[in-house]
Each structure stands twice: as C-alpha cells, then as structure tokens.
C-alpha cells in the first residue's frame, strides 16, 4: 500500500476480523489450538497452491515477452542483413562503373546477382516487419489480456478459498464462545460482503492510467542509409519465383496450424466450461476447493499457453501470405509447386537450375518426388513452380535431358510430357539399337520444346555429334526405347529405291556415323563401298557398316515404307545374349581416331549397373576422359560404362 491508496475489500475485511479477534482473544486460549490446526494450516496449503499458480502465470507472461522480444530481435537482424546487402550492392555498382570494357560484363553479372539477392533480403525484411507487427498486436490485444484475465480468475478463486477458511474460523469461535456470538455474526456478515470481484475492481481502478492505455506504435520500413529504396515488395521475375515458393511453404504450414489452433481453442473452451461447473459445485459445497478443480485450472492454464504459441505461428504465416498477395495478387494461381525432399547425392549430379555439380560439401540437395527435378538446397526457393506432375521413369529421363541441354522448360511447354496415366511425349531417337551399348539421349528442338514426330533426315543422323564430345556422358546404360519413342512415317512418305542387302554377321557400332545391325537383317544400300565401308539404311536409321559384313541381294523395284525398329532391337538383343558368328576384320575408316588404352591401377567395386567392376591390371579402351566430374567412360568387350578416372593409367 502507498500513501493515498485505496484499501481493497479483502484488506478491509481482514482488518475487521483482526479487531474482532482482539476483543475476545483472552477467551480463545483453547480455541487457538483448533484455529492453528484447522485454519492456519489450511491457509498455508492454499497459499502454497495459489502461489504456484501465480508463479506459473508470471513465467507464462515472461515467455510471451521473450517470444515478442525474440521477434523484435529477428526484425533487427533482418534489418541489419538488409543494410549489409545494400552496402555490398553499392560496392558492386561502383565496381561496374570503374571496370574496363573487358571486365564490365563480369562486374555487371555480379551486380545483377547481388541485386537479386538484395531484393530477396528486402522481401524477407518486409515480411518479417509485418510479422513483427502482427506478433506485437497479438501480444498486447490477446496474450496480455488473457494472462490478466487468468490472474483475475486465480485471485478471485483464492479470495473465495480464504473466505471459506474465515467462515470456518468464525463458526468455530461461535460454537466455542457463545458470549462472543454477536461479534462473530457481525464478522460473518462483514466477510459475506467481501465479494471475489471487488478486489479486481479495486485493482483496476487503482492501476488504470488517467489518460487511458495507449498501444505502442507499429514498426515501419527503414530504408538503408546508403541505398535509396521504398517499402514496396519487389515483384520482378526472380522475386516472383521466390515469393511464389515462399507463399506455397507458408500456405502448407498454415493449413496445419489453423487446424491445430482450432483444436486447441476447442480444448480451452471445454476446460473453461468444466472450470465454471467445478466452481459452481464448490460454492454448493460451502466454497471448498477440490483436487479436481485444481487439475482443471492447471490444464486450463497449460492449454492457454499452448494455444498462444500455436496461434502466434498461425498469425505469422497468415501475415506472410497476406503480405505477398497484397503485393503480387494471386501469385499462387495455376502454380504447380515441386514436392521436394532432401537428398544426399553420392554420385556427382548437375543442378537442374544453376547446372553446377551437386557434389562434395554441397552434396546435400533437393529432389522433386514427382518430376525428378534436382537442385542444391540453396536453389530450392529459386526454382519456378512449374512441376508437370507425377511422371514415369522414362519421362523423367527425357525431361532431365531437356533441362541439362536447354535449361529449365516452362510449364506450358511441358504439357505433352508422359504422365502416370500412360500418356507419352514425342521423342526422337536417331538410333534405336545402339542404346544397348551406348548412352542414348532424346533429341530436343533448340527452342526447348519436345519434338512430337520422329526425324527421318539421313543427314541429321550421320552428322550428329557423339555424346562424349557434346556433354559429359550419362553414367548409365539405357534399355531399348519403349513404343512411345517409336514413330511411323506417314503412308505417303516413301523411302527411295536402292539395292537390297543382307547382313552376314551382326555388327555393333563403334564410332560416329556407324550403325548397329543384327545378323540376317535385310537393309538398303544408300552409298556403295568406299574404303571398306558401306552406307546402309536399316528402317529409319542410316549409317556405316563394314562392306565385308554385307551381301547384296539385288535392286529394289519399288518404294516401301519404313519398317518398325523392333526387329532391329530383337536381333541386337539376340546377338548380345546368345552366341553370334564373328565377322571378318574391319577396315579402319579414314580419319579414324587412334584408340587410347588404359589399365586399372586399383581394385574397384561397382556401386551401380552403370559402372564397371575393376581389378588391378584390367585393360580398357578410353572413350571419354575425365571432364571434371572425377569419372571416365571406358569400353570393354563392346560395353561402355563409367569408372573413377583416378583409378586408371594410360598404357
């Protein structure tokens, strides 16, 4: 109490009780023992119980304050990061201005990258700013009022319990001291006037500010002192992709948090109903507080604490979503987010976004469960939400080749990709039989869209560069193509006449421009013998085979349509699986490259079917040397696979 303070109703009642007790104190020698055992000890227990709850309320309030201050600290950190990014951007801008012509493109590229990073940091700052304001509003309008209400309820319960004890003491004195019955009745009436809510009203009147309570002002955007900027969210192309992924993650979490908040709110409301019932039951039993009522009060407080924590997260996510939508509209409309999962890449893999290797210290990456999109963990938020949906294994490979050769393809250009229901994408394969022993890839138009018809141009087949010269070879052996990759020529498109021939032996292509053909296969001679090699057409595929492997049957009398390459695949499979006749020696082609032989200097156990098992001293033919990935492509017995480059030594 301070000078000029108003006494609470409980204090007034207590003073009356003390005064009355002093009057009859001399006659209470015997009663004193009963008062100690039945009243004082009860008050001690009640004090211990309610003090525990008061401390718990205090801890709850401190936790709310800590969470609020943590959000304030997060805002300060975000602001500092934004200032640092702006400062770094200004430095790169100065470098661009001071750079010479030969170094300007590199400096400009670094400046543009830093600009995009600054935009992302700025957006994070703005989002954090709004979240902080929302948390602040929740703290002052929801959390603190709830704590105060709970403390008020606790105090009123405590007062009610004290009243019960005081009534008991009065009854004891009335029974023991008939002569003081009049004084006790007056004291009893005084206690009855001490209603539980009177202390609360007195506390409110005594502690309420004269000019009313004022909410602290909202936080606002503070531009960097070295970068003149506005409080508008950046919505350029790169930022929209980042914001689109941000809102997708927020919405995913928001659904679960809304459900959790609703569930916990219902639990709290249910416990409040139980609390009222328990209080009514306690009043009907003379105001005695039961253990069940204590358990209900404890559970109610715990439920309110859990609800406040979950509700804070919900408010933060809702604010993030609202902030992005106010700046960009329905940015998530027609978006198809990738279902990324964390992946550790044991074999070097190219990031489908930045096309850098995911290997070594950056082996941790992300993989889309639907379309197989691979990227660094740091690139996840910069991947456009253009997932085509669940794809089968073949379609994932075709899409992987498109991404590695041409970059990411927009969602509207992927409508023809094969989905899980069996629809197919039109992919052209220049050779359907070499896929058993070489790495085949789907050919794709330069524009980035997938071709829908098979290419029949002879020149395109004969002049196409090998996989080892154009890009690092895929370390896997592909099965023959499915029917979805085989296209028939139109009926009115006929193959020109030419001499018919028959393959005396099976031949497997060993270089650029060659073709693999099975034994006994009928072909058409396109170009006669030249230096021991003859150019033939097998179905839709044209290439070179040794002249000694071909027997001319006669000229073709009429045009015929292209045959399906299925028979070629079957004959190729038979020549590999079953025994085959060994053909005569093959004449070297003019300008043929000199073979490079290597041998293994260490033992190696293959981890996948795309790799060779090696023992020290094994010999191979080097097809493609290490391209920086640590792997080399070698050939042994007509089969090409991958081995570690540092396990090899040139013979």
PDB file of N, CA and C in Angstrom, residues 502-508 516-521 546-551 571 575 580-584:
ATOM      1  N   UNK A 502      21.805 -58.013 -97.345  1.00  0.00           N
ATOM      2  CA  UNK A 502      21.561 -58.816 -96.154  1.00  0.00           C
ATOM      3  C   UNK A 502      22.826 -58.844 -95.311  1.00  0.00           C
ATOM      4  N   UNK A 503      22.657 -58.733 -93.993  1.00  0.00           N
ATOM      5  CA  UNK A 503      23.795 -58.753 -93.082  1.00  0.00           C
ATOM      6  C   UNK A 503      24.246 -60.193 -92.856  1.00  0.00           C
ATOM      7  N   UNK A 504      25.519 -60.457 -93.196  1.00  0.00           N
ATOM      8  CA  UNK A 504      26.072 -61.796 -92.982  1.00  0.00           C
ATOM      9  C   UNK A 504      26.440 -62.020 -91.514  1.00  0.00           C
ATOM     10  N   UNK A 505      26.806 -60.952 -90.838  1.00  0.00           N
ATOM     11  CA  UNK A 505      27.195 -61.025 -89.435  1.00  0.00           C
ATOM     12  C   UNK A 505      26.550 -59.854 -88.686  1.00  0.00           C
ATOM     13  N   UNK A 506      26.431 -60.027 -87.388  1.00  0.00           N
ATOM     14  CA  UNK A 506      25.975 -58.912 -86.554  1.00  0.00           C
ATOM     15  C   UNK A 506      27.105 -57.906 -86.389  1.00  0.00           C
ATOM     16  N   UNK A 507      26.747 -56.630 -86.386  1.00  0.00           N
ATOM     17  CA  UNK A 507      27.768 -55.592 -86.226  1.00  0.00           C
ATOM     18  C   UNK A 507      27.273 -54.567 -85.197  1.00  0.00           C
ATOM     19  N   UNK A 508      28.182 -54.217 -84.288  1.00  0.00           N
ATOM     20  CA  UNK A 508      27.882 -53.214 -83.264  1.00  0.00           C
ATOM     21  C   UNK A 508      28.643 -51.937 -83.569  1.00  0.00           C
ATOM     22  N   UNK A 516      24.426 -50.095 -85.764  1.00  0.00           N
ATOM     23  CA  UNK A 516      24.406 -51.473 -85.269  1.00  0.00           C
ATOM     24  C   UNK A 516      23.267 -52.228 -85.947  1.00  0.00           C
ATOM     25  N   UNK A 517      23.599 -53.411 -86.524  1.00  0.00           N
ATOM     26  CA  UNK A 517      22.618 -54.219 -87.247  1.00  0.00           C
ATOM     27  C   UNK A 517      22.814 -55.674 -86.849  1.00  0.00           C
ATOM     28  N   UNK A 518      21.710 -56.406 -86.708  1.00  0.00           N
ATOM     29  CA  UNK A 518      21.782 -57.802 -86.350  1.00  0.00           C
ATOM     30  C   UNK A 518      22.025 -58.705 -87.551  1.00  0.00           C
ATOM     31  N   UNK A 519      22.475 -59.912 -87.284  1.00  0.00           N
ATOM     32  CA  UNK A 519      22.761 -60.892 -88.335  1.00  0.00           C
ATOM     33  C   UNK A 519      21.466 -61.283 -89.059  1.00  0.00           C
ATOM     34  N   UNK A 520      21.532 -61.365 -90.411  1.00  0.00           N
ATOM     35  CA  UNK A 520      20.390 -61.762 -91.213  1.00  0.00           C
ATOM     36  C   UNK A 520      19.408 -60.649 -91.500  1.00  0.00           C
ATOM     37  N   UNK A 521      19.661 -59.451 -91.025  1.00  0.00           N
ATOM     38  CA  UNK A 521      18.753 -58.332 -91.233  1.00  0.00           C
ATOM     39  C   UNK A 521      18.862 -57.819 -92.670  1.00  0.00           C
ATOM     40  N   UNK A 546      30.837 -52.336 -92.057  1.00  0.00           N
ATOM     41  CA  UNK A 546      31.909 -52.885 -92.898  1.00  0.00           C
ATOM     42  C   UNK A 546      31.321 -53.571 -94.140  1.00  0.00           C
ATOM     43  N   UNK A 547      31.968 -53.345 -95.294  1.00  0.00           N
ATOM     44  CA  UNK A 547      31.487 -53.928 -96.554  1.00  0.00           C
ATOM     45  C   UNK A 547      31.503 -55.447 -96.492  1.00  0.00           C
ATOM     46  N   UNK A 548      32.485 -56.029 -95.766  1.00  0.00           N
ATOM     47  CA  UNK A 548      32.603 -57.487 -95.685  1.00  0.00           C
ATOM     48  C   UNK A 548      31.478 -58.121 -94.886  1.00  0.00           C
ATOM     49  N   UNK A 549      30.692 -57.301 -94.185  1.00  0.00           N
ATOM     50  CA  UNK A 549      29.587 -57.822 -93.402  1.00  0.00           C
ATOM     51  C   UNK A 549      28.281 -57.831 -94.193  1.00  0.00           C
ATOM     52  N   UNK A 550      28.293 -57.300 -95.429  1.00  0.00           N
ATOM     53  CA  UNK A 550      27.071 -57.105 -96.203  1.00  0.00           C
ATOM     54  C   UNK A 550      27.119 -57.946 -97.473  1.00  0.00           C
ATOM     55  N   UNK A 551      25.984 -58.573 -97.814  1.00  0.00           N
ATOM     56  CA  UNK A 551      25.838 -59.322 -99.068  1.00  0.00           C
ATOM     57  C   UNK A 551      24.687 -58.699 -99.862  1.00  0.00           C
ATOM     58  N   UNK A 571      17.064 -58.407 -82.906  1.00  0.00           N
ATOM     59  CA  UNK A 571      18.276 -59.019 -83.442  1.00  0.00           C
ATOM     60  C   UNK A 571      19.495 -58.585 -82.652  1.00  0.00           C
ATOM     61  N   UNK A 575      22.018 -60.982 -80.550  1.00  0.00           N
ATOM     62  CA  UNK A 575      23.445 -61.030 -80.800  1.00  0.00           C
ATOM     63  C   UNK A 575      24.244 -60.817 -79.529  1.00  0.00           C
ATOM     64  N   UNK A 580      27.009 -65.492 -81.344  1.00  0.00           N
ATOM     65  CA  UNK A 580      26.922 -64.907 -82.675  1.00  0.00           C
ATOM     66  C   UNK A 580      28.193 -65.232 -83.437  1.00  0.00           C
ATOM     67  N   UNK A 581      28.050 -65.236 -84.770  1.00  0.00           N
ATOM     68  CA  UNK A 581      29.215 -65.502 -85.603  1.00  0.00           C
ATOM     69  C   UNK A 581      30.136 -64.300 -85.593  1.00  0.00           C
ATOM     70  N   UNK A 582      31.402 -64.527 -85.517  1.00  0.00           N
ATOM     71  CA  UNK A 582      32.363 -63.445 -85.520  1.00  0.00           C
ATOM     72  C   UNK A 582      32.652 -63.035 -86.941  1.00  0.00           C
ATOM     73  N   UNK A 583      32.456 -61.760 -87.248  1.00  0.00           N
ATOM     74  CA  UNK A 583      32.681 -61.254 -88.593  1.00  0.00           C
ATOM     75  C   UNK A 583      34.153 -61.089 -88.895  1.00  0.00           C
ATOM     76  N   UNK A 584      34.474 -60.869 -90.187  1.00  0.00           N
ATOM     77  CA  UNK A 584      35.871 -60.655 -90.588  1.00  0.00           C
ATOM     78  C   UNK A 584      36.401 -59.345 -90.036  1.00  0.00           C
TER      79      UNK A 584
END
